[in-house]
Coordinates of C-alpha atoms in Angstrom, one line a residue:
X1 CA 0.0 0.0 0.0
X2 CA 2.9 2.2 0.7
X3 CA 4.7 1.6 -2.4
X4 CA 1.5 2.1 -4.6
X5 CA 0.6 5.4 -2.5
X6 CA 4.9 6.0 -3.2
X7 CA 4.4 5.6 -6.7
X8 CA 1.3 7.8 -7.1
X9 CA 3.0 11.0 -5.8
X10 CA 6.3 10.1 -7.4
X11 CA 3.4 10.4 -10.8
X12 CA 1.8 13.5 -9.2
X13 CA 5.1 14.9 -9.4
X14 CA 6.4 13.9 -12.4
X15 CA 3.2 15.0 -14.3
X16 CA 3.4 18.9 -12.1
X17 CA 7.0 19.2 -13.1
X18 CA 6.0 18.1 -17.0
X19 CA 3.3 20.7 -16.9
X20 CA 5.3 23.5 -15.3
X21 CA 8.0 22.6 -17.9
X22 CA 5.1 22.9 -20.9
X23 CA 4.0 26.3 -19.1
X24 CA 7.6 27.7 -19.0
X25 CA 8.1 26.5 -22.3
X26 CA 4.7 28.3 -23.8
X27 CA 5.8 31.2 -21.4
X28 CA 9.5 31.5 -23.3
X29 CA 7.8 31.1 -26.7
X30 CA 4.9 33.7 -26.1
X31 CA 7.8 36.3 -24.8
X32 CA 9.9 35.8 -28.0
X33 CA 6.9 36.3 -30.2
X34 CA 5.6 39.8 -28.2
X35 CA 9.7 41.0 -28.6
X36 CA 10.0 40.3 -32.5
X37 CA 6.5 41.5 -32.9
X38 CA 7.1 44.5 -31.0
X39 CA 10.7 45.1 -32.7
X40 CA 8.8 45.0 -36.3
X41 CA 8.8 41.2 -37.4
X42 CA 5.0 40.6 -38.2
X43 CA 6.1 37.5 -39.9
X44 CA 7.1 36.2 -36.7
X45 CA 5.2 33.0 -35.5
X46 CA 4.6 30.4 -32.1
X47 CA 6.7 27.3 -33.1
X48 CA 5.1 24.0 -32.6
X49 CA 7.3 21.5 -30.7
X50 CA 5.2 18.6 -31.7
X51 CA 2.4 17.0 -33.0
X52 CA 1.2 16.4 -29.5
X53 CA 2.3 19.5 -27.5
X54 CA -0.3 20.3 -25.5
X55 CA -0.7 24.4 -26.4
X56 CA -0.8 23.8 -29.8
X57 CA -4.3 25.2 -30.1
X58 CA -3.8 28.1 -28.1
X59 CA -0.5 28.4 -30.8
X60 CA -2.1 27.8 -33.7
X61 CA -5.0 30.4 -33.1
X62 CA -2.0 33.4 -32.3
X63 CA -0.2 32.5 -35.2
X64 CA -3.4 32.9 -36.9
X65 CA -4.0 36.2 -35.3
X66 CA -0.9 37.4 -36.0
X67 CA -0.8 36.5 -39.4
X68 CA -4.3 38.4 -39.8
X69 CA -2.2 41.0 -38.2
X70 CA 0.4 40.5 -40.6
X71 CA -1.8 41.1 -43.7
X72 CA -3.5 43.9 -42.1
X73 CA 0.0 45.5 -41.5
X74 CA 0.9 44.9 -44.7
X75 CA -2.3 46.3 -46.4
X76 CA -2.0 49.9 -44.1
X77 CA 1.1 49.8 -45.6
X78 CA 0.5 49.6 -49.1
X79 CA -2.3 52.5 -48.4
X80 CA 0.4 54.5 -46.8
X81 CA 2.9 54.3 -49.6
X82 CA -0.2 54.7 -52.6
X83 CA -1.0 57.7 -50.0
X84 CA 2.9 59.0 -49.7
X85 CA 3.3 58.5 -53.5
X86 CA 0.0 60.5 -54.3
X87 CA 1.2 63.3 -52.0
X88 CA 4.9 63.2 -54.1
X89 CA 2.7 63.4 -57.0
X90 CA 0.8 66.3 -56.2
X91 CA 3.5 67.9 -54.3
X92 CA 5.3 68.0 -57.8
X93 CA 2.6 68.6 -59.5
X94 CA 2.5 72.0 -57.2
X95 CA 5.9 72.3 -57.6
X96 CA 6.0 72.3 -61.6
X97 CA 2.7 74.7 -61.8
X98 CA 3.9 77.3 -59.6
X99 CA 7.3 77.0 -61.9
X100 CA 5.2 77.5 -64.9
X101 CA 2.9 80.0 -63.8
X102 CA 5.8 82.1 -61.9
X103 CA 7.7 82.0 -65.4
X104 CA 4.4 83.1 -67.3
X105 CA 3.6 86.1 -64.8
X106 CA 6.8 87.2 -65.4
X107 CA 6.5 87.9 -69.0
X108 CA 6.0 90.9 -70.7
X109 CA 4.6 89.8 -74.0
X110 CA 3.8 86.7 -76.2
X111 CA 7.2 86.0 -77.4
X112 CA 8.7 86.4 -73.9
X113 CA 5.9 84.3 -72.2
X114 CA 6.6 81.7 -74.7
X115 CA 10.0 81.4 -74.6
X116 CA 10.4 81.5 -70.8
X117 CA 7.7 78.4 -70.8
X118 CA 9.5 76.3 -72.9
X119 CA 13.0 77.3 -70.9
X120 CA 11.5 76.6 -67.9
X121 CA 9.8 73.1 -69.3
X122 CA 12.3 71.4 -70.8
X123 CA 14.7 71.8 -67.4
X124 CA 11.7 70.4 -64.9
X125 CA 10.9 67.5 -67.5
X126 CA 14.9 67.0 -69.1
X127 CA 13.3 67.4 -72.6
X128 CA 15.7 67.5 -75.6
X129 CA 13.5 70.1 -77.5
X130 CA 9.9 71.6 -76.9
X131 CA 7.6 73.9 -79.4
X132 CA 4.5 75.5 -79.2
X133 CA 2.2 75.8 -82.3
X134 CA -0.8 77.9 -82.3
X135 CA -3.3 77.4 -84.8
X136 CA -4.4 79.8 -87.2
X137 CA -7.2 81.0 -89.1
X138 CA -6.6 78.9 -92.6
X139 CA -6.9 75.3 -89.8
X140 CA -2.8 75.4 -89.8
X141 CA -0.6 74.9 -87.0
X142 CA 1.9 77.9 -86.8
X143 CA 5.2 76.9 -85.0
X144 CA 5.2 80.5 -82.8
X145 CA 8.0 78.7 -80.4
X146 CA 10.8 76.5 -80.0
X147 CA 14.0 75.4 -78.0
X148 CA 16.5 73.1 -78.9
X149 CA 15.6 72.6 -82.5
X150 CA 17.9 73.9 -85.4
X151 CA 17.2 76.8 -87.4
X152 CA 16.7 74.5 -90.7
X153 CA 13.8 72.5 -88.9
X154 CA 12.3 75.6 -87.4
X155 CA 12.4 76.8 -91.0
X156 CA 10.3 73.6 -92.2
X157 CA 8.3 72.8 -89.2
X158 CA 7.0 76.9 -89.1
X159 CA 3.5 75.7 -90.9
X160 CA 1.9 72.6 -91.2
X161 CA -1.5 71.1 -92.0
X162 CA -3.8 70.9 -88.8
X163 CA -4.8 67.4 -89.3
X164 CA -2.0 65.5 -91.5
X165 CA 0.3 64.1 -88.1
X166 CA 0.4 64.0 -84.1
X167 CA -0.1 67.3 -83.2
X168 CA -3.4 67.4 -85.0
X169 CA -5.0 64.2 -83.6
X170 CA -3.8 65.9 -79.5
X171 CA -6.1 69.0 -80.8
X172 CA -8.8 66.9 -82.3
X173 CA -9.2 64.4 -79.4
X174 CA -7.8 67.0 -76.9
X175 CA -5.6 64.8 -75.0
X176 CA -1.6 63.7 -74.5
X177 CA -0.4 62.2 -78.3
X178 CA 2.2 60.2 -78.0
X179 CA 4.7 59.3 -80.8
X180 CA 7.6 56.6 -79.9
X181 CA 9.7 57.5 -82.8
X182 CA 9.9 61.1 -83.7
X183 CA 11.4 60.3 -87.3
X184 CA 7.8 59.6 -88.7
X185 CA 7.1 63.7 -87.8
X186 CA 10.1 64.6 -89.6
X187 CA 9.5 62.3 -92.7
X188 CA 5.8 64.7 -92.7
X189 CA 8.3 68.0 -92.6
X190 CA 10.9 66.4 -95.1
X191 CA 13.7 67.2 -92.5
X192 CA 15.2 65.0 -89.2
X193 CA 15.1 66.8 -85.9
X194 CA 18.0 65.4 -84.2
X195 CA 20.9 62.9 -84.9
X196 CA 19.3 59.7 -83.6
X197 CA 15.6 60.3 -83.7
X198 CA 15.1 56.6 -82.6
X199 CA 16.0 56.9 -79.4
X200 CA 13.8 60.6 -79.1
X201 CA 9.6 60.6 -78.2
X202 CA 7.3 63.3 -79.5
X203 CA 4.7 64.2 -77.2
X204 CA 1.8 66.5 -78.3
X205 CA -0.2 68.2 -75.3
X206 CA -3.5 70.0 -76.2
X207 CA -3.4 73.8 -75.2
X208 CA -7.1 74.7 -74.1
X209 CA -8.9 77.5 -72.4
X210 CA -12.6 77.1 -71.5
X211 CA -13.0 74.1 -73.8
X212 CA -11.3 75.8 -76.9
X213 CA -8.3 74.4 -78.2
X214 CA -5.7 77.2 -79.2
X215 CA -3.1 74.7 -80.0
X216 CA -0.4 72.2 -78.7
X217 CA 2.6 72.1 -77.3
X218 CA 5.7 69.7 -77.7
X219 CA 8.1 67.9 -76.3
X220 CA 10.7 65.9 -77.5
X221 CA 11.9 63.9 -74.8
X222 CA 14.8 60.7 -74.6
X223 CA 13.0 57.1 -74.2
X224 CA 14.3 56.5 -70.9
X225 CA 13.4 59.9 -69.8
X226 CA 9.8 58.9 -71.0
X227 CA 9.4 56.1 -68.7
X228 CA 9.1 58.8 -65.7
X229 CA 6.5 61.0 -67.9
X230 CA 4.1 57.9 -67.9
X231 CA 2.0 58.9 -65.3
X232 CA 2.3 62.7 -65.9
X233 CA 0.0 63.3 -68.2
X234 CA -2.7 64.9 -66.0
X235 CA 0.2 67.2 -64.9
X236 CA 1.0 67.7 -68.7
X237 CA -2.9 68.5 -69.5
X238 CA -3.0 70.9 -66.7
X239 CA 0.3 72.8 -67.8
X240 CA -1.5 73.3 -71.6
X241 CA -4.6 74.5 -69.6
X242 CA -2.4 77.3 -67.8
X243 CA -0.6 78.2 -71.0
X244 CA -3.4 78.3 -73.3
X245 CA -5.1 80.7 -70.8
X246 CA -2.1 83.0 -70.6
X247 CA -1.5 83.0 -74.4
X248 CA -5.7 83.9 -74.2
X249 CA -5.0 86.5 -71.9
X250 CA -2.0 87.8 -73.7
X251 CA -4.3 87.7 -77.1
X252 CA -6.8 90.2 -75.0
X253 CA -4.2 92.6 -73.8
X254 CA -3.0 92.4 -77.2
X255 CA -6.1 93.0 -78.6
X256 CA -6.9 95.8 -76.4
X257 CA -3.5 97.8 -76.8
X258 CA -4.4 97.7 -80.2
X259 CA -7.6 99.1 -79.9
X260 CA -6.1 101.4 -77.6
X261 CA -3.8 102.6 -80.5
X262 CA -7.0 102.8 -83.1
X263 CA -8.9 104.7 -80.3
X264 CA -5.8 107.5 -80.0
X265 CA -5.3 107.9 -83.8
X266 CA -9.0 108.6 -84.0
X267 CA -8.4 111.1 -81.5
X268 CA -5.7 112.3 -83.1
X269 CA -6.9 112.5 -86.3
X270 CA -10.3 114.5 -84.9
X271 CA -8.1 117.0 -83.6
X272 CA -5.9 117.4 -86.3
X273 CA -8.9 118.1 -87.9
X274 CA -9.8 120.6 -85.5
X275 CA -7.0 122.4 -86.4
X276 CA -3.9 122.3 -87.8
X277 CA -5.6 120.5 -91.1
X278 CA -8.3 123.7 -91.3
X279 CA -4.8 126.2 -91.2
X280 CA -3.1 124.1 -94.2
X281 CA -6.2 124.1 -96.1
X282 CA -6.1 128.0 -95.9
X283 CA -2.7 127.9 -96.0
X284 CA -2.8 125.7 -99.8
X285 CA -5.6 128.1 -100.6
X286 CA -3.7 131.2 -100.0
X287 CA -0.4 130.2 -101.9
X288 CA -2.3 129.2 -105.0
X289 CA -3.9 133.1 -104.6
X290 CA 0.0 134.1 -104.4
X291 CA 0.9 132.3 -107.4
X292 CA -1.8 133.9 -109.3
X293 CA -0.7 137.1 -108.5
X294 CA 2.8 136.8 -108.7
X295 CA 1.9 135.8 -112.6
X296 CA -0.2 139.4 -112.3
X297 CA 2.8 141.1 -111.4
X298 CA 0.7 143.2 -108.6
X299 CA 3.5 144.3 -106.3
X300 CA 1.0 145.7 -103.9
X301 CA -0.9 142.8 -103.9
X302 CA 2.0 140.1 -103.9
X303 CA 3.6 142.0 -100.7
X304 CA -0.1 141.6 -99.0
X305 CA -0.5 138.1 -100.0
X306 CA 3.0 137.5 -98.9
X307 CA 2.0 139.0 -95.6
X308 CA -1.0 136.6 -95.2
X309 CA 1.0 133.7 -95.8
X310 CA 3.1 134.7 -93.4
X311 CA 0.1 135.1 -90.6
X312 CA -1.0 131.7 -91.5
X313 CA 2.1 130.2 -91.0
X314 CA 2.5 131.6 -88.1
X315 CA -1.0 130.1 -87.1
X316 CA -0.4 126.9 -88.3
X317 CA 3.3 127.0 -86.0
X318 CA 0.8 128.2 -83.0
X319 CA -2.0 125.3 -83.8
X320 CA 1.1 122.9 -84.0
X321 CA 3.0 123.8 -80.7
X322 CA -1.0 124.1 -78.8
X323 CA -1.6 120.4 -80.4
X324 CA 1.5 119.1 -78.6
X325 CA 0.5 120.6 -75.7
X326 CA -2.7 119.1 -75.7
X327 CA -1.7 115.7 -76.5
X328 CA 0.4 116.0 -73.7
X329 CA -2.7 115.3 -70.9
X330 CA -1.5 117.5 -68.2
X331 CA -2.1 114.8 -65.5
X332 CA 1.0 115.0 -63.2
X333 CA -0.7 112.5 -60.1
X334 CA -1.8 115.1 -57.9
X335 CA -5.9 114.7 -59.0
X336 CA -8.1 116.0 -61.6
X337 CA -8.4 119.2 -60.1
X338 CA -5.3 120.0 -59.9
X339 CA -5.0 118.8 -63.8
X340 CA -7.8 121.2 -65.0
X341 CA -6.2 123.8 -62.7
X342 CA -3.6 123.8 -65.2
X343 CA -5.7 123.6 -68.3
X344 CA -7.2 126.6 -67.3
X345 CA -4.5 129.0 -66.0
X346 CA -3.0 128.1 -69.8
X347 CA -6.1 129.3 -71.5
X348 CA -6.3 132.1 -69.6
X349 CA -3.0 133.0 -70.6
X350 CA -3.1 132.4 -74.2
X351 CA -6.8 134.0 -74.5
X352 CA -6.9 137.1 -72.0
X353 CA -10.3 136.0 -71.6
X354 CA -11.7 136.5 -67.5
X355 CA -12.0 132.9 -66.6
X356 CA -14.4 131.8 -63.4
X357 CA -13.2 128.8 -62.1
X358 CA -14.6 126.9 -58.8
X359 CA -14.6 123.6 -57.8
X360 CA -16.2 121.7 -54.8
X361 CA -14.4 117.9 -55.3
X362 CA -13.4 115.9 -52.4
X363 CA -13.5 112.7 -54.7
X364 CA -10.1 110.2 -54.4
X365 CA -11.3 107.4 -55.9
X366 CA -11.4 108.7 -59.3
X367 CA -9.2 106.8 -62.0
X368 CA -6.1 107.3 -63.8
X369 CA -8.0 107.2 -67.3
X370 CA -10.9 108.9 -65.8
X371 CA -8.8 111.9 -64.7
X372 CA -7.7 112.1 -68.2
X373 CA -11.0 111.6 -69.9
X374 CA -12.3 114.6 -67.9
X375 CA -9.1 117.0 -68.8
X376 CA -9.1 116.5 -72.5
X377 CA -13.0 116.8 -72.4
X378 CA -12.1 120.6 -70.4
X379 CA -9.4 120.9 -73.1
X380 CA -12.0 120.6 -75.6
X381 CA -14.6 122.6 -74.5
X382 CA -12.0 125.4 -73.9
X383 CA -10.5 125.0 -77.4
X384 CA -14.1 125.2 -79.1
X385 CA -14.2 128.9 -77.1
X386 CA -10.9 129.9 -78.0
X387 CA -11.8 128.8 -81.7
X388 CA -14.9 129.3 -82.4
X389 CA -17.2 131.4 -79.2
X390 CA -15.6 135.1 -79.4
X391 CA -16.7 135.0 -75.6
X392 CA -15.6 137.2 -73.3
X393 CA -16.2 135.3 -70.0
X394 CA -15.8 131.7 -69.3
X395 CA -16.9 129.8 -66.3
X396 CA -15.6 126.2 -65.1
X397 CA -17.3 124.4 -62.1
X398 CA -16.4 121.2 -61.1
X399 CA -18.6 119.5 -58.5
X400 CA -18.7 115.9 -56.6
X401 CA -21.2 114.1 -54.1
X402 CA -20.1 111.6 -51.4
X403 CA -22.0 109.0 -53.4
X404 CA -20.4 109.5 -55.9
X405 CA -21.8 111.6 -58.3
X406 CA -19.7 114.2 -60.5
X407 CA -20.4 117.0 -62.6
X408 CA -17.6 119.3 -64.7
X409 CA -19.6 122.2 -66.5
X410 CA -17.9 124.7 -68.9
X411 CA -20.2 127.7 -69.9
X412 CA -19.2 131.1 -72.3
X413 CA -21.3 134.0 -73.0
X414 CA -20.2 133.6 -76.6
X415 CA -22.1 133.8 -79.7
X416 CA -23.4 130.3 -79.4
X417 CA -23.1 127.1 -81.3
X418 CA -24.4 127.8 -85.0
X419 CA -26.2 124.9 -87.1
X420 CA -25.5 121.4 -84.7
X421 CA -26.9 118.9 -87.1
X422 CA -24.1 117.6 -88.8
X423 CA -20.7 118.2 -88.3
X424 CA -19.4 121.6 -90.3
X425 CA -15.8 120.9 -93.1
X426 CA -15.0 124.0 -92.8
X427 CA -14.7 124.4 -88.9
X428 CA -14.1 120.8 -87.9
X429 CA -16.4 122.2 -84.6
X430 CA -19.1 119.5 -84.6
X431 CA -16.8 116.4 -84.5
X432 CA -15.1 117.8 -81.5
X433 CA -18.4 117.6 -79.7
X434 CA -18.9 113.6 -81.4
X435 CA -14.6 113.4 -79.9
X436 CA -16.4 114.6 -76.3
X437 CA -19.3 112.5 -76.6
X438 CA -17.1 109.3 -77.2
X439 CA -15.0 110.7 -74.5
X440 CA -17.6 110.6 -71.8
X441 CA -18.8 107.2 -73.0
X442 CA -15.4 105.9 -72.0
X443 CA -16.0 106.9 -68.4
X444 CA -19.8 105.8 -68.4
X445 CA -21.1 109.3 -68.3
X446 CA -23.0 111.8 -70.6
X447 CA -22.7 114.9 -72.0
X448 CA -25.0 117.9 -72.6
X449 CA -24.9 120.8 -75.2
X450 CA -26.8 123.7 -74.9
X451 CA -26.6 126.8 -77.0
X452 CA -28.8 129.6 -78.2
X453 CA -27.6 132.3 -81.0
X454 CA -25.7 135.0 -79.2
X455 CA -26.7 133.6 -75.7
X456 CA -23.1 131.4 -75.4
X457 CA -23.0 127.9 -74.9
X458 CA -23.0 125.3 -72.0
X459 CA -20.9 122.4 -71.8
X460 CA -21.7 119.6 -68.7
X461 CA -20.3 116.1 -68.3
X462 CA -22.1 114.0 -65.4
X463 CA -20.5 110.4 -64.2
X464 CA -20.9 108.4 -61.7
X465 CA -18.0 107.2 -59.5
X466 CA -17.9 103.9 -57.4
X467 CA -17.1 105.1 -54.1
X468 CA -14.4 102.3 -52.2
X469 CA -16.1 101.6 -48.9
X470 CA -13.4 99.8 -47.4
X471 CA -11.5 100.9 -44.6

């Protein structure tokens, strides 16, 4: 009995020692697992001792966990590197657009906007060559820029047929063209843009502005270099979008300096008209009366013709020296009154006439092109007195409103206009009143005429200003 009670805690034993061995075992596995988890291994696994160990359960259920882990790891990691590499992506993107559009608002013109794209192009994407081609009124791409090409291609790439290659399918299907060998372009042009054109791609971006295409830009760009442009091609789109809206902007300001120009040779030619053309009329007139009397052989008469010549010379030197003068707008910065101040001190000088002038304008927020609007209409209105009025009093007022509102008046106690309903050849008078009329139409305002025989005449422009209510 003693032996069998002996042997039965000798098994108690044995079997607590086996399981404390199993426990410190487990224990020793489990720690290793946490460390290399917890140093970075996810891959890291509970080993199985054996078939039969006795945690294998418990093992194989936080391998399983861990390997859920594992791919879950792995997945948050794939998401943080598609995230990192989208962030790289539009972080150039930002950094390549705010290179192009720094380059554009620095240019002064087309041609300089042009060529400072295609400098600063070519170095962000390592392109061998670039062009821009704008197309034209006949359908025809016109090459208006380029870098890195020879003068003999420029010379035979400078127009081409809209549809016949590349460039034309990018503006037809407005998107990224893409040509792996640019030798097929040059067999359209008859010519070979570089030494190995095998190894050189063409690319042909669309250049829109509010769904119009304007034209397309190149780039000629090595193979390998290519590879990297693969997945640029909403960057490349975008950069067309921001240079076909400068080169639509740049069009405008174009466009408007020249209708700037037409406007001021109208104005020009009106007041020539005004004047100086009405004294060389006379002046023709009065030489072919000198001719004839020379052929007379009048002495009396040639020395008085001689001496009439001479006046209207002189005028015409006086009209000359006043139209400089005037085209000179006497706007020096310091405000419109200040402006008409001048105007009117001058007239006064050159006319002798007794000149009125009072002004109530507080107004700052009147423009640069407004100030001058209202001087050259004073100018007129002063000129058609000196010319025309045989006043002897003149009176300027010049009035403005806190909202807003101005009003310049020029009256005389002259004789009055004569006959208003179509303009008069021999005085040019009535389309210097049309020149003031078109004048106060720039600034949004209107004029008013009103004249009665031997009563003088009254000139008032009213306009509206937008008052700044900022602070």
């Amino acid at each position: 009995m003693t032996i069998l009670w002996l042997a039965a805690g000798i098994g108690v034993l044995l079997l607590l020692y086996w399981m404390w061995r199993q426990f410190i075992r487990f224990s020793n596995d489990l720690s290793v697992w946490a460390n290399e988890l917890l140093e970075g291994d996810f891959s890291s696994r509970m080993p199985l001792r054996t078939e039969r160990c006795p945690s294998k359960g418990i093992r194989l259920h936080i391998n399983k966990i861990a390997a859920d882990y594992e791919a879950l790891s792995q997945l948050q990691e794939r998401r943080l590197s598609r995230q990192e590499a989208h962030i790289k992506q539009k972080k150039h993107y930002l950094s390549v657009l705010y290179d192009v559009a720094s380059c554009i608002n620095k240019s002064h013109n087309l041609e300089d906007l042009l060529q400072r794209f295609l400098h600063t192009l070519t170095s962000v994407v390592n392109a061998q060559a670039a062009t821009v081609r704008l197309l034209d009124k006949d359908d025809n791409m016109r090459l208006v820029a380029s870098i890195g090409l020879s003068q003999e291609v420029i010379r035979q790439e400078e127009t081409l047929p809209a549809h016949d290659c590349l460039c034309g399918r990018a503006l037809t299907d407005s998107t990224v063209m893409i040509n792996s060998n640019s030798k097929r372009c040059g067999l359209i042009s008859e010519g070979k843009f570089f030494k190995d054109d095998d190894d050189i791609e063409l690319l042909a971006i669309p250049l829109q502005y509010r769904g119009k295409t304007l034209g397309v830009y190149n780039l000629f760009v090595p193979r390998k270099q290519h590879e990297f442009l693969e997945g640029e091609h909403e960057l490349l789109e975008s950069i067309g979008q921001h240079l076909g809206m400068a080169i639509e902007k740049a069009g405008v300001e174009e466009d408007a300096r020249t209708l700037s120009i037409i406007e001021e040779r109208t104005r020009m030619a009106h007041e020539l008209h005004d004047s100086l053309a009405q004294t060389l009329a006379s002046l023709r007139f009065k030489v072919r009366l000198f001719d004839d009397s020379l052929h007379q052989g009048n002495e009396e008469v040639i020395w008085s013709e001689l001496e009439g010549l001479e006046n209207t010379i002189d005028d015409a030197y006086a009209e000359l020296r006043s139209l400089i003068t005037h085209f000179r707008a006497p706007y020096d910065g310091k405000g419109v009154v200040r402006s008409v101040e001048r105007v009117v001190e001058r007239f006064r000088q050159e006319t002798k006439l007794d000149v009125f002038f009072y002004h109530n304008w507080d107004l700052e927020d009147l423009s640069r092109d407004s100030e001058i609007e209202v001087v050259r209409i004073v100018q007129e209105a002063l000129a058609n007195v000196k010319k025309h009025a045989d006043a002897e009093n003149v009176r300027i007022l010049m009035m403005s409103t806190e909202e807003g509102h101005c009003s310049v008046l020029v009256e005389d106690d002259g004789k009055g206009l004569i006959d208003r309903s179509r303009p008069n050849r021999e005085t040019g008078e009535h389309i210097g009143l049309s020149v003031m009329q078109e004048r106060a139409e720039r600034i949004n305002g209107e004029i008013l005429f009103e004249s009665d025989d031997g009563e003088g005449t009254l000139v008032q422009l009213s306009f509206d200003v937008e008052i700044n209510t900022n602070t």
